[in-house]
N, CA, C and O atoms as a MOPAC input file, in Angstrom:
PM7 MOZYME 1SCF
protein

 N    -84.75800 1    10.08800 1   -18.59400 1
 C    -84.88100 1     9.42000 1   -17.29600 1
 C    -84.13400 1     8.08500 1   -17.32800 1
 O    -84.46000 1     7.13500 1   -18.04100 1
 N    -83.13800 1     8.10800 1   -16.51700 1
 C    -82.92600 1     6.16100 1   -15.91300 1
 C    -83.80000 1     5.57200 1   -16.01000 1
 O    -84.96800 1     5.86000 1   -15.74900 1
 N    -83.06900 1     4.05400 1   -16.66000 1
 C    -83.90300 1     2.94800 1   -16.76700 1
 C    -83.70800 1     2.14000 1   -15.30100 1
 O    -82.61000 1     1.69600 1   -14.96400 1
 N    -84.85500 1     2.01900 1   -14.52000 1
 C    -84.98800 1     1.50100 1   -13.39300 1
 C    -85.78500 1     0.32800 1   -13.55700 1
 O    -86.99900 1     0.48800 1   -13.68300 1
 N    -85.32700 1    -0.78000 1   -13.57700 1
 C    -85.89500 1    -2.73900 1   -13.29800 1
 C    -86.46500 1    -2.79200 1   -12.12100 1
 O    -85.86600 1    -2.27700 1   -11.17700 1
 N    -87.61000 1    -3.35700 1   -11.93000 1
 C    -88.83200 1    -4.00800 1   -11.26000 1
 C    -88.01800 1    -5.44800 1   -10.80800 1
 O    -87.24800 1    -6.11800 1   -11.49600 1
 N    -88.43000 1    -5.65600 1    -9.52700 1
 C    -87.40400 1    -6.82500 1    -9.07500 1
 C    -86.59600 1    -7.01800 1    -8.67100 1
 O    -86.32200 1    -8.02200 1    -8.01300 1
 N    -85.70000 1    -5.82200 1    -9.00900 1
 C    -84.08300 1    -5.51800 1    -8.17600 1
 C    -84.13800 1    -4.64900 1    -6.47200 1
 O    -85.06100 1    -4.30300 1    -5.73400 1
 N    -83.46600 1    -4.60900 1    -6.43900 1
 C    -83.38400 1    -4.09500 1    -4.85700 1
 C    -82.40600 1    -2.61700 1    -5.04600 1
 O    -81.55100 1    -2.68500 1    -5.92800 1
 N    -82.47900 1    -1.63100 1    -4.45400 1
 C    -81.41500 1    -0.51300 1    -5.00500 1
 C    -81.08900 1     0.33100 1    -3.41500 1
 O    -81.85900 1     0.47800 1    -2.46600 1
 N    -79.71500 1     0.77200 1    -3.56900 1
 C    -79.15500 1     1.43200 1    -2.66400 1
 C    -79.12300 1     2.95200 1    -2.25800 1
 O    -79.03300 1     3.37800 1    -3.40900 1
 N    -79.12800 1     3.97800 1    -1.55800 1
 C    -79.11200 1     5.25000 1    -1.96000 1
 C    -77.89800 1     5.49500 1    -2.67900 1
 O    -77.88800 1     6.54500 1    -3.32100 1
 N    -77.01500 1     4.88000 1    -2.71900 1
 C    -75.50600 1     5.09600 1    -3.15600 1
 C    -75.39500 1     4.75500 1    -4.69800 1
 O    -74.48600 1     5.03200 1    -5.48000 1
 N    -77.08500 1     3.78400 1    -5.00200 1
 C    -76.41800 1     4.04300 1    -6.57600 1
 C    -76.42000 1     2.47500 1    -6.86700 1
 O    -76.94000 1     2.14900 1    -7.93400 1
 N    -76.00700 1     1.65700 1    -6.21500 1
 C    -75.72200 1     0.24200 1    -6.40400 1
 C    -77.30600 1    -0.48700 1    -6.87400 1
 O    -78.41100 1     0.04200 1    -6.75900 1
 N    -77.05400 1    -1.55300 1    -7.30400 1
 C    -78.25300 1    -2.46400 1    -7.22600 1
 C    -77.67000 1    -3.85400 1    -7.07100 1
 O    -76.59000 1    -4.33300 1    -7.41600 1
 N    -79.12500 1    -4.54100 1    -6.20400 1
 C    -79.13100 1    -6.38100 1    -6.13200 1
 C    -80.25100 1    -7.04100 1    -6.97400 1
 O    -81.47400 1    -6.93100 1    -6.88100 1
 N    -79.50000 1    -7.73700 1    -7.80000 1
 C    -80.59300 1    -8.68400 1    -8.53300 1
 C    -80.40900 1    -9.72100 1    -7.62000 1
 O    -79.24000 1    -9.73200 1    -7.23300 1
 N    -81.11100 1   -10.61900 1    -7.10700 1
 C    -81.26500 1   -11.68700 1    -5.69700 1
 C    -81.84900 1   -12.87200 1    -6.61700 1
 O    -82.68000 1   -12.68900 1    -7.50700 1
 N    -81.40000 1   -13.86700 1    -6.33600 1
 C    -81.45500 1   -15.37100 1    -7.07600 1
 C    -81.23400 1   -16.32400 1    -5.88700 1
 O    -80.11300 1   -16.49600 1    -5.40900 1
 N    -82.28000 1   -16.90400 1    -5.45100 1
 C    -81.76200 1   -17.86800 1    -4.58700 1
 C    -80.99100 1   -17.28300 1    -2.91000 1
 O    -81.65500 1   -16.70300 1    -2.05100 1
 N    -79.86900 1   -17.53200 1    -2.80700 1
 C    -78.93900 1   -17.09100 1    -1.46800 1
 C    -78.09200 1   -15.96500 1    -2.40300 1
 O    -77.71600 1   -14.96700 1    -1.78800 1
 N    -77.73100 1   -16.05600 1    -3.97700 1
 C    -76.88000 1   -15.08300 1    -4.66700 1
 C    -77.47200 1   -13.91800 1    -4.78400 1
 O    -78.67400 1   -13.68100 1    -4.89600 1
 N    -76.15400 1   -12.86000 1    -4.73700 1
 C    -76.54300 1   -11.46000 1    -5.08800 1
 C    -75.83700 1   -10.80300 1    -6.38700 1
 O    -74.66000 1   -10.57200 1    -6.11100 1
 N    -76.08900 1   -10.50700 1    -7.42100 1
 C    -75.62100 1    -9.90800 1    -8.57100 1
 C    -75.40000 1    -8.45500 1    -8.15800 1
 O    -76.54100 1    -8.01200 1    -8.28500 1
 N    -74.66200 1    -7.46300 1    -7.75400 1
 C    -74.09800 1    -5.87700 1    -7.39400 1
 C    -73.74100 1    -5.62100 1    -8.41900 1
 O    -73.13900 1    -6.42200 1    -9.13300 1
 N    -74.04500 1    -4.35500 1    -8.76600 1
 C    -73.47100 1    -3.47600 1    -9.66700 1
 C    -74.44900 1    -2.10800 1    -9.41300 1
 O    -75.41900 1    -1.91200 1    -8.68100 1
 N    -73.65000 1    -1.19300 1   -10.46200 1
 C    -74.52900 1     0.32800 1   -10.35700 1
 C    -75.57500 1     0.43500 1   -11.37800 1
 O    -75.76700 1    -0.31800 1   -12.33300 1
 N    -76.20300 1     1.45600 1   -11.04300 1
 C    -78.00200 1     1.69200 1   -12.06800 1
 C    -77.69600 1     1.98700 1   -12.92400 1
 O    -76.49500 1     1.72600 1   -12.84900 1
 N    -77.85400 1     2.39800 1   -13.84700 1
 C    -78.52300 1     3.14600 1   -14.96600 1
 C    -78.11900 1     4.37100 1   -14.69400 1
 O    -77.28500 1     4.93800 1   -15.39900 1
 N    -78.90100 1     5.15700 1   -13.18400 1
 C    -78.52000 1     6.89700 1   -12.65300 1
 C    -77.33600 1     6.81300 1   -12.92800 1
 O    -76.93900 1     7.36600 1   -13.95400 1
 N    -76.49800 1     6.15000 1   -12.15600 1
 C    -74.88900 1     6.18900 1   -11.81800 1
 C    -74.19200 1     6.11600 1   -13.06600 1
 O    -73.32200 1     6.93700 1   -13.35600 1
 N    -74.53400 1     5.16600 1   -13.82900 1
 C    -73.54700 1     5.22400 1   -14.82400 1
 C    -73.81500 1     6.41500 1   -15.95400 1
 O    -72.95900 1     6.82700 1   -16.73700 1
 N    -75.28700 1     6.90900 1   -15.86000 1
 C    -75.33700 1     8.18200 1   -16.84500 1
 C    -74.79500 1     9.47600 1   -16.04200 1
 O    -74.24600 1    10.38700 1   -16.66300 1
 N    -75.00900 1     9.53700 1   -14.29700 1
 C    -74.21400 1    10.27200 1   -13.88600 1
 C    -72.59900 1    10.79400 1   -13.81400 1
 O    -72.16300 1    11.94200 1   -13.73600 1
 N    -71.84900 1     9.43100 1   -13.87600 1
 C    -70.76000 1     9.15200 1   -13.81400 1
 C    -69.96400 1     9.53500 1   -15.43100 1
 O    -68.79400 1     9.85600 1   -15.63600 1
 N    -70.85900 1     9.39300 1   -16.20700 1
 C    -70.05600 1     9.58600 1   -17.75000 1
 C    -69.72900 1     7.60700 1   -18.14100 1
 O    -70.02300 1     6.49200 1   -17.71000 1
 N    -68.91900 1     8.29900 1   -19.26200 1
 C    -67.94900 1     7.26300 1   -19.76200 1
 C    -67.04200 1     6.18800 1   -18.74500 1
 O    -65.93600 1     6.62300 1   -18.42400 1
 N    -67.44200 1     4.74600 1   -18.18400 1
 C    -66.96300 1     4.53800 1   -17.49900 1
 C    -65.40800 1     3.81900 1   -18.34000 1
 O    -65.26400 1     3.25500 1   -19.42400 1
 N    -64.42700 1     4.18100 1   -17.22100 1
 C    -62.73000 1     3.85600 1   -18.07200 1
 C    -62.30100 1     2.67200 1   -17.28200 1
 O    -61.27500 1     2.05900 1   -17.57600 1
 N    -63.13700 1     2.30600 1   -16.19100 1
 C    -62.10400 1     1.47600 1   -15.00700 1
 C    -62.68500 1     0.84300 1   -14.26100 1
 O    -63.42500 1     1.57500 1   -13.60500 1
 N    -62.78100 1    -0.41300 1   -13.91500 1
 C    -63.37900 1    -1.16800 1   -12.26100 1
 C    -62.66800 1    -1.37800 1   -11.22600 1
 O    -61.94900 1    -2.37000 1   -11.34600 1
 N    -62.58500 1    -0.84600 1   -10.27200 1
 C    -62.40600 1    -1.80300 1    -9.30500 1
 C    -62.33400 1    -2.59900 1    -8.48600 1
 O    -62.08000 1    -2.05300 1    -7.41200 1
 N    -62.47100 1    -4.20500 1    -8.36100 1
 C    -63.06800 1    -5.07800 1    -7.91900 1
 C    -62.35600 1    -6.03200 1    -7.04700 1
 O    -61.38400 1    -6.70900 1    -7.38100 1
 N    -62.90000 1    -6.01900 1    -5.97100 1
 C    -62.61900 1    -7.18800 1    -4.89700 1
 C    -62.37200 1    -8.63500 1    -5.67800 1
 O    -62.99300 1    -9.17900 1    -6.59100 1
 N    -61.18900 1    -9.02100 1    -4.91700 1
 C    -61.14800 1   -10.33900 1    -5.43800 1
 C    -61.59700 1   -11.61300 1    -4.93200 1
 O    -61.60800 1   -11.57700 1    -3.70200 1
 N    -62.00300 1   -12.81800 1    -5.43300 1
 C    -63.29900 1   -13.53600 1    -5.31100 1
 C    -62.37400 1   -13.87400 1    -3.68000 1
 O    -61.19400 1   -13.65200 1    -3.40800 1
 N    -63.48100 1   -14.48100 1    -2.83300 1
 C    -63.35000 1   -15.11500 1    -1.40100 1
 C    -63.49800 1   -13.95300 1    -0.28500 1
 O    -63.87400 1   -14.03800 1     0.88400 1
 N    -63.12900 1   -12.98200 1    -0.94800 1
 C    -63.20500 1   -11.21100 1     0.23000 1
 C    -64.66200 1   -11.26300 1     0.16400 1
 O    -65.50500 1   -11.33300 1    -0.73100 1
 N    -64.64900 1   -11.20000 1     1.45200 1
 C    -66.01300 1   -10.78400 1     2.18300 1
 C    -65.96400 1    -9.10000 1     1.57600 1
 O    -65.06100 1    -8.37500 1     1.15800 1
 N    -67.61400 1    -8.92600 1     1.80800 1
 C    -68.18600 1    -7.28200 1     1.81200 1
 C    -69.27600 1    -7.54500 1     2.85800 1
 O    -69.71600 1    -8.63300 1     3.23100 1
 N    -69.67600 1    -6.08300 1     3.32200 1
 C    -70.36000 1    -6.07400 1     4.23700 1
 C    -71.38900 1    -4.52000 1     3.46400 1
 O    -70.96700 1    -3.73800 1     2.61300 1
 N    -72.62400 1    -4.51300 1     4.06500 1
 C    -73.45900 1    -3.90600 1     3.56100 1
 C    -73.30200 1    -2.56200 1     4.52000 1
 O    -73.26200 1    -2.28200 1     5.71900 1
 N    -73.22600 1    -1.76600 1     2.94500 1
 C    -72.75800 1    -0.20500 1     3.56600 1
 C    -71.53000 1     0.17700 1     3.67200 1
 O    -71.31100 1     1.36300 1     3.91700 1
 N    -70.34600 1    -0.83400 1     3.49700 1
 C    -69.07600 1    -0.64800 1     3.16300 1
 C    -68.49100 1    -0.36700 1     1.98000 1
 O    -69.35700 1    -0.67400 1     1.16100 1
 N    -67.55900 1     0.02500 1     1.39700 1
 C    -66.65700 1     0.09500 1     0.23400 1
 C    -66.45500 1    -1.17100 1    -0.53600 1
 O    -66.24900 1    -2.15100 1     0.18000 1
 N    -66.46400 1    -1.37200 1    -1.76000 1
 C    -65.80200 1    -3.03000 1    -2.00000 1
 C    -64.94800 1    -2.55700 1    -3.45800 1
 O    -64.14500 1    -3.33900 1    -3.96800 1
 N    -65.20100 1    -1.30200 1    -4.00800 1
 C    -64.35000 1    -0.90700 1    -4.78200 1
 C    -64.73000 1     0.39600 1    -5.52400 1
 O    -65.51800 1     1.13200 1    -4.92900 1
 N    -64.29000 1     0.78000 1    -6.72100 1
 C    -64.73100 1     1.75100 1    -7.14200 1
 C    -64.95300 1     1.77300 1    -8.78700 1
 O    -64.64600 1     0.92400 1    -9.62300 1
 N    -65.44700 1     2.75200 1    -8.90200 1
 C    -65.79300 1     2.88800 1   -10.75200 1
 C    -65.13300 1     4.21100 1   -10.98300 1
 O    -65.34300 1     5.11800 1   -10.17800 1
 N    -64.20700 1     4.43200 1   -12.20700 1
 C    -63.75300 1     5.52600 1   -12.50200 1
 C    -64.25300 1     5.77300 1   -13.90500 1
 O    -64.28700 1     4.91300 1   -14.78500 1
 N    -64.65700 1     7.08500 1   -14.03700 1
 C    -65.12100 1     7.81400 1   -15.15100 1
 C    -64.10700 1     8.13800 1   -16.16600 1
 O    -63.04000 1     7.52400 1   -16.13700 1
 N    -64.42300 1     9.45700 1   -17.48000 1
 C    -63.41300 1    10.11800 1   -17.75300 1
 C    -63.82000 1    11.58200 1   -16.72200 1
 O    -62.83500 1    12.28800 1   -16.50700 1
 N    -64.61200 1    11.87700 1   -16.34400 1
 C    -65.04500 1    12.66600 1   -15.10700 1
 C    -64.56300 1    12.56300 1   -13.72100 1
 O    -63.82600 1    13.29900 1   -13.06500 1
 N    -65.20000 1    11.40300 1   -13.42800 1
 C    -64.70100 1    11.17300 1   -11.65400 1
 C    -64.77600 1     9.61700 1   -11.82800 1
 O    -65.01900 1     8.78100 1   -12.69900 1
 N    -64.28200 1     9.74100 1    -9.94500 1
 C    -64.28400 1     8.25600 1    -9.45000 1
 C    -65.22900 1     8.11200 1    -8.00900 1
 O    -65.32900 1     8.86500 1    -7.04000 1
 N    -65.79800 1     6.94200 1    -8.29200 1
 C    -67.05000 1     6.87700 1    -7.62900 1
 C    -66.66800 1     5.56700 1    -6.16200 1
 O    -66.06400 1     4.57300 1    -6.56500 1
 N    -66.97900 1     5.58600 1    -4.70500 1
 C    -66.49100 1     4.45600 1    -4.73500 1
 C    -68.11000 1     3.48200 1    -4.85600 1
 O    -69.21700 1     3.86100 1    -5.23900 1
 N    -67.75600 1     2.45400 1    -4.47400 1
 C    -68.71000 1     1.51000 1    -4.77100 1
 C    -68.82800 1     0.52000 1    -3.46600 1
 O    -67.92000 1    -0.26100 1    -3.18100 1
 N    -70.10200 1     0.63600 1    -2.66400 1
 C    -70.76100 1     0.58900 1    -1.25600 1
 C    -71.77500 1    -0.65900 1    -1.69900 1
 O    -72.66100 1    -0.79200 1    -2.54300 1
 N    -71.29400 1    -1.32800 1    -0.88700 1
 C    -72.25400 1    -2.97600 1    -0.88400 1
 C    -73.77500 1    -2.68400 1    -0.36600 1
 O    -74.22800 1    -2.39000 1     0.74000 1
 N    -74.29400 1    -2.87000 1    -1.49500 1
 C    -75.19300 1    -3.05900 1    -0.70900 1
 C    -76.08500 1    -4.24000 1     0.46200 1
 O    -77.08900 1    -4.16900 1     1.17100 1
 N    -75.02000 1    -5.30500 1     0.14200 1
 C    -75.59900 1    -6.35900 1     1.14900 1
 C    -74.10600 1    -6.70500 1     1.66500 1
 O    -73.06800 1    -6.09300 1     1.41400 1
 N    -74.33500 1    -8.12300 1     2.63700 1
 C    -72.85400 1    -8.40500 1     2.73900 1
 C    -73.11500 1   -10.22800 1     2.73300 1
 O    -74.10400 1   -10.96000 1     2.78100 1
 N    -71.56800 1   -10.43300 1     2.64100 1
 C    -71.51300 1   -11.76400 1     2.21300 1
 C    -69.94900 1   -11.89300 1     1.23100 1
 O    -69.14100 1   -11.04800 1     0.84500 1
 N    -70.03600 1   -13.31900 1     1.09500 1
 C    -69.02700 1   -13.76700 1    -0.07300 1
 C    -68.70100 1   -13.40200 1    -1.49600 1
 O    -69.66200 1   -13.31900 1    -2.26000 1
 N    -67.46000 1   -13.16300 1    -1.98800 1
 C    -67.38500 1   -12.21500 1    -3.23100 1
 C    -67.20300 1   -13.84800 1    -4.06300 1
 O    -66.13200 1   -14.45000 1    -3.98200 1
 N    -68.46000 1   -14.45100 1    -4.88400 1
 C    -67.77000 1   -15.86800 1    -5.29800 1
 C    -67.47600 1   -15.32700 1    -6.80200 1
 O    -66.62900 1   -16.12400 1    -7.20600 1
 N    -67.67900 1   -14.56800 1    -7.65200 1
 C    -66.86600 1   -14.10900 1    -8.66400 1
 C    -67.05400 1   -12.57300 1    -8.79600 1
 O    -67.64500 1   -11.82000 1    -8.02300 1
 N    -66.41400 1   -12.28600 1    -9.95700 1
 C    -66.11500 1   -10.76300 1   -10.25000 1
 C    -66.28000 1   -10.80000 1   -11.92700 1
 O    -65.99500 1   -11.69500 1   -12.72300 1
 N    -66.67800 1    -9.87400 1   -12.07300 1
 C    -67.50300 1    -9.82300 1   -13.72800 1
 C    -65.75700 1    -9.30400 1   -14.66500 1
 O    -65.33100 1    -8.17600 1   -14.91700 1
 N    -65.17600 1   -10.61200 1   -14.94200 1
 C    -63.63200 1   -10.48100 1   -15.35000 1
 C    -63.85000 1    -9.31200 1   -16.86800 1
 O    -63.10700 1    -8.35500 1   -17.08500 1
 N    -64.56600 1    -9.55900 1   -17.39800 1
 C    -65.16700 1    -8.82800 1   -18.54500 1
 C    -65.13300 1    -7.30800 1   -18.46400 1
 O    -65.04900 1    -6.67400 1   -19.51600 1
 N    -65.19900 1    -6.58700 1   -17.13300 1
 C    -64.94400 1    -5.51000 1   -16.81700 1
 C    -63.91700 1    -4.99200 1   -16.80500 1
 O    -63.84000 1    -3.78000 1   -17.00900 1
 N    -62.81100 1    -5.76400 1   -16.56000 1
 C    -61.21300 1    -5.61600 1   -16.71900 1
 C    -60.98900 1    -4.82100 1   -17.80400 1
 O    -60.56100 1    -3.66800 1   -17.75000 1
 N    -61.42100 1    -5.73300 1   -19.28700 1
 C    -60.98200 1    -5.22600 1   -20.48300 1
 C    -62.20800 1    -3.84400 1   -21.19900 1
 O    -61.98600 1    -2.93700 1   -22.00100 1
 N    -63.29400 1    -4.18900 1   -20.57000 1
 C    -64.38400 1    -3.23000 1   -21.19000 1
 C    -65.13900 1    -3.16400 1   -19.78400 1
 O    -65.81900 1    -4.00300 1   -19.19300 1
 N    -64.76700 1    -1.85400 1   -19.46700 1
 C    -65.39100 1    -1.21600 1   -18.47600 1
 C    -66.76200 1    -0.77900 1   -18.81300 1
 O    -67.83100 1    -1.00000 1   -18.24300 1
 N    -66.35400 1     0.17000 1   -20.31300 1
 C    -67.19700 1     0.63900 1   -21.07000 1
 C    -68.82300 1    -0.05700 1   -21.35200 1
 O    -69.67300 1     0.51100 1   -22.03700 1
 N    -68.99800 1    -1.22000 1   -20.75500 1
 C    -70.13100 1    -2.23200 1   -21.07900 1
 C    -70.94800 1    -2.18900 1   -19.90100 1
 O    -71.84700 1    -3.00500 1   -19.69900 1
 N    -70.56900 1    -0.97900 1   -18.89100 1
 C    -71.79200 1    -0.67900 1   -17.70500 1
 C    -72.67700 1     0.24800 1   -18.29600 1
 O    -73.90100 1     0.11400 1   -18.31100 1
 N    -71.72300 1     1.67000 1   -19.03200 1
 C    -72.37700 1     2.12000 1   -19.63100 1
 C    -73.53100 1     1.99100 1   -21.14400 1
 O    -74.36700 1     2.74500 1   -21.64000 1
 N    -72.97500 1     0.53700 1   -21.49100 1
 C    -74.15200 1     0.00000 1   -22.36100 1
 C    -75.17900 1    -0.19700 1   -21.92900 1
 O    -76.20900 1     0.23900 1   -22.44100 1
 N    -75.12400 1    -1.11400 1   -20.57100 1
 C    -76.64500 1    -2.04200 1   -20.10800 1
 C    -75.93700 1    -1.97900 1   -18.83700 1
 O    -74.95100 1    -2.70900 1   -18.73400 1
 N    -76.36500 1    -0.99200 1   -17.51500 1
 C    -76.06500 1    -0.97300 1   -16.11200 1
 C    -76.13900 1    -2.63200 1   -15.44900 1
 O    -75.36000 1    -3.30200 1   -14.77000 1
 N    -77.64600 1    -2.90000 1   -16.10400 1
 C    -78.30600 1    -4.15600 1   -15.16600 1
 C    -77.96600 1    -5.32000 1   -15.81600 1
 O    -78.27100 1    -6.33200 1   -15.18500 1
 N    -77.35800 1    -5.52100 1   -17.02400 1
 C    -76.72400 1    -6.71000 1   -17.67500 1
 C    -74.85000 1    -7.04100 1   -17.07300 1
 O    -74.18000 1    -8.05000 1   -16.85300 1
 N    -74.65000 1    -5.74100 1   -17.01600 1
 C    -72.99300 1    -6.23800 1   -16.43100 1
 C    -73.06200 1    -6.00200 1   -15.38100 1
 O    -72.98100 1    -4.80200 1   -15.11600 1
 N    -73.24900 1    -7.00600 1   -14.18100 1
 C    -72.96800 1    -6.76200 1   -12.67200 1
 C    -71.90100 1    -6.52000 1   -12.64000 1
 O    -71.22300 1    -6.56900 1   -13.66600 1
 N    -71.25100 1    -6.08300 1   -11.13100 1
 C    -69.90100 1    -5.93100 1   -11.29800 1
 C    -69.66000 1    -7.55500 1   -10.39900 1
 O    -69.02900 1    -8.49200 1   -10.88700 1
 N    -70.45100 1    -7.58300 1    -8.75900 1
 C    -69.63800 1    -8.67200 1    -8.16700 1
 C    -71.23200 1    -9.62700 1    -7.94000 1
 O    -72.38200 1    -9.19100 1    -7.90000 1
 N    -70.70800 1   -11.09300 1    -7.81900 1
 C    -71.86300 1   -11.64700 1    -7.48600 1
 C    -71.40600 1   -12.27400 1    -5.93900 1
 O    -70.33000 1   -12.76200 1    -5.59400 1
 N    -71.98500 1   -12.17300 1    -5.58100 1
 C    -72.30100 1   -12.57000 1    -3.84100 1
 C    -73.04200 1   -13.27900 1    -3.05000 1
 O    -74.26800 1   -13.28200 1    -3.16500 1
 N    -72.24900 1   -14.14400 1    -1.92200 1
 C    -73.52300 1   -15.30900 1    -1.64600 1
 C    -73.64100 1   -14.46100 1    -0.45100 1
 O    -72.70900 1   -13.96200 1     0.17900 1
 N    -74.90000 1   -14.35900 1    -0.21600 1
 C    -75.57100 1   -13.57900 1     0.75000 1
 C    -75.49500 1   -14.31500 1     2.18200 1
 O    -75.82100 1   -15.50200 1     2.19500 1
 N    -75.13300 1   -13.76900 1     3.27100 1
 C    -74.61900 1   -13.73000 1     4.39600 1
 C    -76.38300 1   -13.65300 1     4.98100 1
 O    -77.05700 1   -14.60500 1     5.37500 1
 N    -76.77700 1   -12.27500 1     4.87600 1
 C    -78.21900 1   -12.40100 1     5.61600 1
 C    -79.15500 1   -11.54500 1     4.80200 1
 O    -79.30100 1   -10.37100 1     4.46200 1
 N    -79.71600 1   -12.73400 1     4.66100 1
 C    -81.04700 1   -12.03100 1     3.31900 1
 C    -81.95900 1   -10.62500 1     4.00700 1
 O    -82.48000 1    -9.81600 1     3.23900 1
 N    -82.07900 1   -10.44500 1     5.74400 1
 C    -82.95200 1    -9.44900 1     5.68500 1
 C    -82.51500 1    -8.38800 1     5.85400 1
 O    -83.09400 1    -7.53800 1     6.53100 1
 N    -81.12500 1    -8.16400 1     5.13300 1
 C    -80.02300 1    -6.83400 1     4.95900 1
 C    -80.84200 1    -6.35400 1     3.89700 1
 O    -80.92700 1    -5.14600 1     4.11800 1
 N    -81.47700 1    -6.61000 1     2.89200 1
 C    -82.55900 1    -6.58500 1     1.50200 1
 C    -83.66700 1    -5.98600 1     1.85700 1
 O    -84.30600 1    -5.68500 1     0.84900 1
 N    -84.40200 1    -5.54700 1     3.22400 1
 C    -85.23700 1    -5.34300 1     3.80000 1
 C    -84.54100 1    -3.83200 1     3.92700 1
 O    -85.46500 1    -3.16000 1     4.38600 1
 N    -83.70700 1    -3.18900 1     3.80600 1
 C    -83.64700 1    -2.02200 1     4.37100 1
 C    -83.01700 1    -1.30800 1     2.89500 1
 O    -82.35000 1    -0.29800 1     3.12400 1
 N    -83.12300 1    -1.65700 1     1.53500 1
 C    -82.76500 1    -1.24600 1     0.23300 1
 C    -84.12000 1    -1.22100 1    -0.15900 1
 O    -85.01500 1    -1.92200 1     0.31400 1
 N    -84.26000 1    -0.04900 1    -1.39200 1
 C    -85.27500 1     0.38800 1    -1.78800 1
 C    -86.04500 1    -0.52500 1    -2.79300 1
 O    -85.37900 1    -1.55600 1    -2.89000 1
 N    -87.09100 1    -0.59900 1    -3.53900 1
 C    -88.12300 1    -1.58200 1    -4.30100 1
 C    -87.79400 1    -0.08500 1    -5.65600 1
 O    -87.70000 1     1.12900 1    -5.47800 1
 N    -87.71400 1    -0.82600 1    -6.77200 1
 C    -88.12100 1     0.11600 1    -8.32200 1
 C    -88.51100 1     1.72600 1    -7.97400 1
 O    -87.98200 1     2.82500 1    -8.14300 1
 N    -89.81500 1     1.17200 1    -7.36000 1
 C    -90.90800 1     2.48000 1    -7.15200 1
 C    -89.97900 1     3.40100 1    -6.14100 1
 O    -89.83100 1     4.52600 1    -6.61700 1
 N    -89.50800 1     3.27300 1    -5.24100 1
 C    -88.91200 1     4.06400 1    -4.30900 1
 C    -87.53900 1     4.68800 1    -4.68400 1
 O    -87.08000 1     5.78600 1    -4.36900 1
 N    -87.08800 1     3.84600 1    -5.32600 1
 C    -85.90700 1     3.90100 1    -5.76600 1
 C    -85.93600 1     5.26300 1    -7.15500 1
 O    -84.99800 1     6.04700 1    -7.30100 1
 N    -86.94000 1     5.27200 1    -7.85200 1
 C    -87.12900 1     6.20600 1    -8.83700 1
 C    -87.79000 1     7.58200 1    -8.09500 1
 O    -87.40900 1     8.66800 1    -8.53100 1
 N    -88.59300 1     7.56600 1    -7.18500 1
 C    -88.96900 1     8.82200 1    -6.19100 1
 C    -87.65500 1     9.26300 1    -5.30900 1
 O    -87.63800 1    10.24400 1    -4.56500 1
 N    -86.70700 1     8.48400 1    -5.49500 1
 C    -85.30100 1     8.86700 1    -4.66500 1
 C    -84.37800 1     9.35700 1    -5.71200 1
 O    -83.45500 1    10.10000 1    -5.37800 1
 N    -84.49000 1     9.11900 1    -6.56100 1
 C    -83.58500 1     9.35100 1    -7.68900 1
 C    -84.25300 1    10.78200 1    -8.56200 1
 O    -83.49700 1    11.32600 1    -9.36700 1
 N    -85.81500 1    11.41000 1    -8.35000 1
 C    -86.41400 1    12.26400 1    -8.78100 1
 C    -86.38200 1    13.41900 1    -8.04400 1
 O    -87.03100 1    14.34100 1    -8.53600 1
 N    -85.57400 1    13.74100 1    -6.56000 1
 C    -85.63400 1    14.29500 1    -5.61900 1
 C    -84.65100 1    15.31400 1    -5.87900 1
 O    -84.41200 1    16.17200 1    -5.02900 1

């Protein structure tokens, strides 16, 4: 079974928000990246690009497939996890340790319509 964190916020698409303040930490679960395989590749918005929740902001490529990657909130891209560039491979270590983008949140009650741990694992068991 995926390791699913208490505290985070999660998308049907796979994504998660760790929420700090107005910031949002994005990246994919645990599901996704054991779904996805071996990840080889990021692709990431570059910092100042807006995302909007429910849109595209980039993608993750496997040695399997390529996934794209759907915001789950929207707001400011103020960095990008540069570390991913050279080792992609480090989502598939720890999903919830390498975000991919961090984000200053535009409107916090976009967070209101993403799933809690518990829901998120009855969605993922389906």
């Amino acid at each position: 079974m995926a390791k699913v964190l208490e505290g985070l916020y999660y998308a049907e698409s796979h994504e998660y928000v760790k929420v700090e303040g107005n910031i949002g930490y994005v990246g994919i679960t645990d599901y996704a990246q054991h779904a996805l395989g071996n990840v080889v590749y990021v692709d990431m918005p570059d910092v100042d690009d807006e995302v909007t929740a429910g849109e595209e902001f980039g993608a993750v490529e496997s040695v399997k497939a390529a996934s794209d990657l759907i915001s789950p909130v929207s707001g400011v891209v103020i960095e990008v996890n540069e570390t991913l560039e050279d080792e992609p491979e480090k989502i598939n270590a720890d999903a919830y340790e390498n975000w991919i983008i961090k984000v200053k949140l535009s409107d916090k009650s976009e967070l209101e319509n993403l799933m809690d741990a518990k829901a998120y694992t009855a969605f993922c068991e389906k």
